[in-house]
Short mmCIF file of C-alpha atoms in Angstrom, two decimals:
data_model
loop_
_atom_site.label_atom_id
_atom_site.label_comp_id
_atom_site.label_asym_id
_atom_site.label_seq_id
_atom_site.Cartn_x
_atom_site.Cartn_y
_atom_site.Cartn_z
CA UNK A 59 -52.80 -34.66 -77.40
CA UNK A 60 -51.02 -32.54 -74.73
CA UNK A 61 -52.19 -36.08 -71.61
CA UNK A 62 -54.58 -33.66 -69.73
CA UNK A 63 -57.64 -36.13 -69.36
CA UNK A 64 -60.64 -35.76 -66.95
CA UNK A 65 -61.57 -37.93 -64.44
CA UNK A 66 -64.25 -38.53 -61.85
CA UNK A 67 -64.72 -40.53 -58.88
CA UNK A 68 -64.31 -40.40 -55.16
CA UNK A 69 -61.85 -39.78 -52.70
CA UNK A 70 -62.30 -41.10 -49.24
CA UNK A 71 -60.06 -41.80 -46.22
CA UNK A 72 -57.11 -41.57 -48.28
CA UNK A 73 -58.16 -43.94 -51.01
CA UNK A 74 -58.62 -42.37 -54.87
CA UNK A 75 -61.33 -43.97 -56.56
CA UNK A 76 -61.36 -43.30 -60.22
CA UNK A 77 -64.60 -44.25 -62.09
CA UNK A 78 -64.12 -43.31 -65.49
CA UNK A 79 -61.99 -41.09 -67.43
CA UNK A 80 -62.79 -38.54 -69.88
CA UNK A 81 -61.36 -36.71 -73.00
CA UNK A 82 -62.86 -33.29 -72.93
CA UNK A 83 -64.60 -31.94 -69.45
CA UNK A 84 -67.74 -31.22 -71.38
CA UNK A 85 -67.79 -35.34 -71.06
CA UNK A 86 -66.66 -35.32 -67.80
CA UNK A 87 -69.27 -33.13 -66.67
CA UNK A 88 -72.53 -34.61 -68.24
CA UNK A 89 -71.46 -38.41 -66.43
CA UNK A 90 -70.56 -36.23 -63.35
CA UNK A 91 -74.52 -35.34 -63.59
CA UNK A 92 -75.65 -38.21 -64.64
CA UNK A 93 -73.61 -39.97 -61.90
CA UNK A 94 -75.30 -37.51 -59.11
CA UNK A 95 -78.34 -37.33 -60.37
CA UNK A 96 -79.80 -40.64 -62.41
CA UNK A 97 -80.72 -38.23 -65.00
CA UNK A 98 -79.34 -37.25 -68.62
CA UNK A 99 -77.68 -33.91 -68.15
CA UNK A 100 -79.87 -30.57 -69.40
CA UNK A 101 -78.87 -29.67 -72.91
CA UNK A 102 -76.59 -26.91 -73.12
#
């Protein structure tokens, strides 16, 4: 409602690479994981 959205992605040499975008960081931060790791993110 108020535009702040969460994204993640990579940043090198100058260049912004957004991957996806996100409505809450809770989201944000389980495909962060999932992104790093391969894995679904622990509950909690």
């Amino acid at each position: 409602p108020d535009g702040q959205r969460w994204e993640i992605g990579a940043y090198e040499r100058g260049v912004h690479d957004v991957r996806a975008v996100f409505d809450t960081e809770d989201a944000a931060c389980v495909a962060f994981y999932q992104a790093l790791t391969g894995r679904p993110a622990p509950p909690g």
